[in-house]
Amino acid sequence: MMARSMVAKLSRLAVLSLVLALAGCVTDQSAPLSAAAPVAVAPGQAVLTISRTSGFYASGVSADIDANGSRIASLGRGETFSGGIRPGPVVLTVSCWSGPGHYVVRFNAEPGKRYAFEVSPRDEQFGVTMVAGMVGVIADSAINSETSGAFKIAAVANGH
């Protein structure tokens, strides 16, 4: 009986500590796209720029970016990747090592064009984690499939 009471108290303390530690984590700061240095790409390729916001939530893990199944970058908080990409259908995926799920965007790259994307923490997963814990995260990943995970990726208007 006393052990059960102690476990309950420690569980509540752990949840409270997590809530307090993450209370100020969600921000809406965007990384400036102009921070990326100009990049030379092979003739016939498109230019791809991906910036990660500098918000605090999920700042302890890298956002892993794959293009058509191949890793092209692991972005830390506030970092930017620029590089060339072959024309044609492109599937960009963002995920992280510490949680299930991934977020996917698709577009058709045209030679000589510039495409810009922004990676940011996915607030929906944070909320699910706070309410339902790891069971909620797993359910979120199963339900939302290609729009799950700790991060989301979105096209930025005027790919510069």
mmCIF file of C-alpha atoms in Angstrom:
data_model
loop_
_atom_site.group_PDB
_atom_site.id
_atom_site.type_symbol
_atom_site.label_atom_id
_atom_site.label_comp_id
_atom_site.label_asym_id
_atom_site.label_seq_id
_atom_site.Cartn_x
_atom_site.Cartn_y
_atom_site.Cartn_z
ATOM 1 C CA MET A 1 0.000 0.000 0.000
ATOM 2 C CA MET A 2 2.767 2.435 0.949
ATOM 3 C CA ALA A 3 4.786 1.500 -2.176
ATOM 4 C CA ARG A 4 1.758 2.171 -4.397
ATOM 5 C CA SER A 5 1.285 5.588 -2.743
ATOM 6 C CA MET A 6 4.962 6.414 -3.276
ATOM 7 C CA VAL A 7 4.791 5.420 -6.966
ATOM 8 C CA ALA A 8 1.697 7.588 -7.451
ATOM 9 C CA LYS A 9 3.425 10.580 -5.838
ATOM 10 C CA LEU A 10 6.574 10.097 -7.929
ATOM 11 C CA SER A 11 4.484 9.785 -11.093
ATOM 12 C CA ARG A 12 2.665 13.035 -10.337
ATOM 13 C CA LEU A 13 5.972 14.728 -9.548
ATOM 14 C CA ALA A 14 7.486 13.524 -12.831
ATOM 15 C CA VAL A 15 4.509 14.784 -14.860
ATOM 16 C CA LEU A 16 4.530 18.131 -13.036
ATOM 17 C CA SER A 17 8.277 18.498 -13.640
ATOM 18 C CA LEU A 18 7.829 17.761 -17.337
ATOM 19 C CA VAL A 19 4.976 20.246 -17.665
ATOM 20 C CA LEU A 20 6.991 22.960 -15.900
ATOM 21 C CA ALA A 21 10.105 22.240 -17.936
ATOM 22 C CA LEU A 22 8.201 22.464 -21.219
ATOM 23 C CA ALA A 23 5.782 25.254 -20.288
ATOM 24 C CA GLY A 24 7.705 27.956 -22.113
ATOM 25 C CA CYS A 25 8.855 25.798 -24.998
ATOM 26 C CA VAL A 26 6.343 26.522 -27.727
ATOM 27 C CA THR A 27 7.204 29.601 -29.767
ATOM 28 C CA ASP A 28 6.337 30.892 -33.193
ATOM 29 C CA GLN A 29 9.736 32.201 -34.267
ATOM 30 C CA SER A 30 10.788 31.603 -37.842
ATOM 31 C CA ALA A 31 14.314 31.262 -39.104
ATOM 32 C CA PRO A 32 15.057 33.891 -41.750
ATOM 33 C CA LEU A 33 15.478 32.349 -45.196
ATOM 34 C CA SER A 34 18.011 34.999 -46.137
ATOM 35 C CA ALA A 35 20.421 33.415 -43.631
ATOM 36 C CA ALA A 36 21.245 30.728 -46.193
ATOM 37 C CA ALA A 37 24.289 31.509 -48.299
ATOM 38 C CA PRO A 38 23.803 31.289 -52.063
ATOM 39 C CA VAL A 39 24.465 27.786 -53.279
ATOM 40 C CA ALA A 40 25.801 26.690 -56.661
ATOM 41 C CA VAL A 41 23.943 23.763 -58.170
ATOM 42 C CA ALA A 42 24.576 21.636 -61.222
ATOM 43 C CA PRO A 43 22.931 22.785 -64.443
ATOM 44 C CA GLY A 44 19.421 21.420 -64.813
ATOM 45 C CA GLN A 45 18.829 21.090 -61.060
ATOM 46 C CA ALA A 46 16.488 23.022 -58.779
ATOM 47 C CA VAL A 47 17.621 24.787 -55.586
ATOM 48 C CA LEU A 48 16.160 23.520 -52.321
ATOM 49 C CA THR A 49 16.399 25.569 -49.098
ATOM 50 C CA ILE A 50 15.089 24.198 -45.803
ATOM 51 C CA SER A 51 15.226 26.277 -42.605
ATOM 52 C CA ARG A 52 14.375 25.154 -39.097
ATOM 53 C CA THR A 53 12.742 27.603 -36.719
ATOM 54 C CA SER A 54 14.629 28.623 -33.605
ATOM 55 C CA GLY A 55 11.805 27.796 -31.171
ATOM 56 C CA PHE A 56 12.709 25.991 -27.969
ATOM 57 C CA TYR A 57 10.295 23.022 -28.118
ATOM 58 C CA ALA A 58 12.121 19.962 -29.491
ATOM 59 C CA SER A 59 15.379 21.930 -29.545
ATOM 60 C CA GLY A 60 17.275 19.001 -28.046
ATOM 61 C CA VAL A 61 16.893 16.830 -31.156
ATOM 62 C CA SER A 62 17.824 17.266 -34.795
ATOM 63 C CA ALA A 63 15.157 17.379 -37.457
ATOM 64 C CA ASP A 64 16.229 14.719 -39.966
ATOM 65 C CA ILE A 65 15.342 15.645 -43.550
ATOM 66 C CA ASP A 66 15.091 13.057 -46.323
ATOM 67 C CA ALA A 67 14.483 13.767 -50.013
ATOM 68 C CA ASN A 68 13.137 10.821 -51.987
ATOM 69 C CA GLY A 69 14.299 8.432 -49.266
ATOM 70 C CA SER A 70 17.883 9.744 -48.891
ATOM 71 C CA ARG A 71 19.070 11.801 -45.909
ATOM 72 C CA ILE A 72 20.066 15.290 -47.051
ATOM 73 C CA ALA A 73 20.282 17.134 -43.712
ATOM 74 C CA SER A 74 19.931 16.976 -39.943
ATOM 75 C CA LEU A 75 18.961 20.453 -38.819
ATOM 76 C CA GLY A 76 19.449 21.795 -35.335
ATOM 77 C CA ARG A 77 17.550 24.770 -33.959
ATOM 78 C CA GLY A 78 17.865 27.789 -36.308
ATOM 79 C CA GLU A 79 19.931 25.957 -38.941
ATOM 80 C CA THR A 80 19.426 26.063 -42.718
ATOM 81 C CA PHE A 81 20.248 23.642 -45.531
ATOM 82 C CA SER A 82 20.594 24.652 -49.183
ATOM 83 C CA GLY A 83 21.460 22.348 -52.041
ATOM 84 C CA GLY A 84 20.567 21.121 -55.459
ATOM 85 C CA ILE A 85 17.852 18.617 -56.227
ATOM 86 C CA ARG A 86 17.031 16.737 -59.414
ATOM 87 C CA PRO A 87 13.944 17.827 -61.304
ATOM 88 C CA GLY A 88 10.827 15.698 -61.039
ATOM 89 C CA PRO A 89 8.661 14.422 -58.210
ATOM 90 C CA VAL A 90 10.165 15.092 -54.760
ATOM 91 C CA VAL A 91 9.069 13.637 -51.436
ATOM 92 C CA LEU A 92 10.466 15.560 -48.450
ATOM 93 C CA THR A 93 10.197 13.841 -45.078
ATOM 94 C CA VAL A 94 11.055 15.244 -41.648
ATOM 95 C CA SER A 95 11.455 13.001 -38.603
ATOM 96 C CA CYS A 96 13.599 12.604 -35.496
ATOM 97 C CA TRP A 97 15.251 9.686 -33.759
ATOM 98 C CA SER A 98 13.413 10.125 -30.482
ATOM 99 C CA GLY A 99 9.824 9.562 -31.530
ATOM 100 C CA PRO A 100 7.577 7.746 -33.942
ATOM 101 C CA GLY A 101 5.998 9.382 -36.937
ATOM 102 C CA HIS A 102 7.108 11.604 -39.775
ATOM 103 C CA TYR A 103 5.753 14.534 -41.760
ATOM 104 C CA VAL A 104 5.737 14.439 -45.566
ATOM 105 C CA VAL A 105 5.345 17.048 -48.311
ATOM 106 C CA ARG A 106 5.386 16.381 -52.037
ATOM 107 C CA PHE A 107 6.138 18.699 -54.931
ATOM 108 C CA ASN A 108 7.389 18.571 -58.501
ATOM 109 C CA ALA A 109 10.809 20.238 -58.864
ATOM 110 C CA GLU A 110 11.506 22.115 -62.090
ATOM 111 C CA PRO A 111 15.025 22.821 -63.371
ATOM 112 C CA GLY A 112 16.387 26.241 -62.384
ATOM 113 C CA LYS A 113 13.601 26.998 -59.888
ATOM 114 C CA ARG A 114 14.078 27.687 -56.170
ATOM 115 C CA TYR A 115 12.017 25.952 -53.478
ATOM 116 C CA ALA A 116 11.953 26.983 -49.831
ATOM 117 C CA PHE A 117 10.563 25.048 -46.861
ATOM 118 C CA GLU A 118 10.401 25.636 -43.135
ATOM 119 C CA VAL A 119 10.644 22.956 -40.459
ATOM 120 C CA SER A 120 9.015 23.666 -37.104
ATOM 121 C CA PRO A 121 7.904 21.682 -34.063
ATOM 122 C CA ARG A 122 4.492 20.082 -34.445
ATOM 123 C CA ASP A 123 2.486 21.512 -31.554
ATOM 124 C CA GLU A 124 -0.231 18.883 -31.971
ATOM 125 C CA GLN A 125 2.153 16.128 -30.897
ATOM 126 C CA PHE A 126 3.256 18.157 -27.883
ATOM 127 C CA GLY A 127 -0.384 18.468 -26.796
ATOM 128 C CA VAL A 128 -1.068 14.767 -27.301
ATOM 129 C CA THR A 129 2.070 13.904 -25.312
ATOM 130 C CA MET A 130 0.959 16.080 -22.397
ATOM 131 C CA VAL A 131 -2.552 14.580 -22.371
ATOM 132 C CA ALA A 132 -1.972 10.906 -23.172
ATOM 133 C CA GLY A 133 1.778 10.266 -22.921
ATOM 134 C CA MET A 134 3.542 7.790 -25.189
ATOM 135 C CA VAL A 135 0.282 5.959 -25.931
ATOM 136 C CA GLY A 136 -1.067 9.219 -27.359
ATOM 137 C CA VAL A 137 2.072 9.763 -29.452
ATOM 138 C CA ILE A 138 1.795 6.270 -30.922
ATOM 139 C CA ALA A 139 -1.914 6.788 -31.638
ATOM 140 C CA ASP A 140 -1.160 10.178 -33.225
ATOM 141 C CA SER A 141 1.419 8.564 -35.502
ATOM 142 C CA ALA A 142 -0.996 5.805 -36.528
ATOM 143 C CA ILE A 143 -3.931 8.148 -37.120
ATOM 144 C CA ASN A 144 -2.084 10.988 -38.861
ATOM 145 C CA SER A 145 0.372 8.792 -40.786
ATOM 146 C CA GLU A 146 2.256 11.204 -43.085
ATOM 147 C CA THR A 147 1.409 14.277 -41.016
ATOM 148 C CA SER A 148 2.646 12.992 -37.658
ATOM 149 C CA GLY A 149 5.929 13.212 -35.777
ATOM 150 C CA ALA A 150 7.627 15.855 -33.669
ATOM 151 C CA PHE A 151 8.197 18.228 -36.615
ATOM 152 C CA LYS A 152 6.263 19.505 -39.596
ATOM 153 C CA ILE A 153 7.544 20.890 -42.888
ATOM 154 C CA ALA A 154 5.760 23.469 -45.026
ATOM 155 C CA ALA A 155 6.498 25.357 -48.224
ATOM 156 C CA VAL A 156 7.390 29.005 -47.769
ATOM 157 C CA ALA A 157 5.883 31.468 -50.244
ATOM 158 C CA ASN A 158 8.312 32.922 -52.786
ATOM 159 C CA GLY A 159 11.120 30.356 -52.646
ATOM 160 C CA HIS A 160 13.533 33.312 -53.145
#
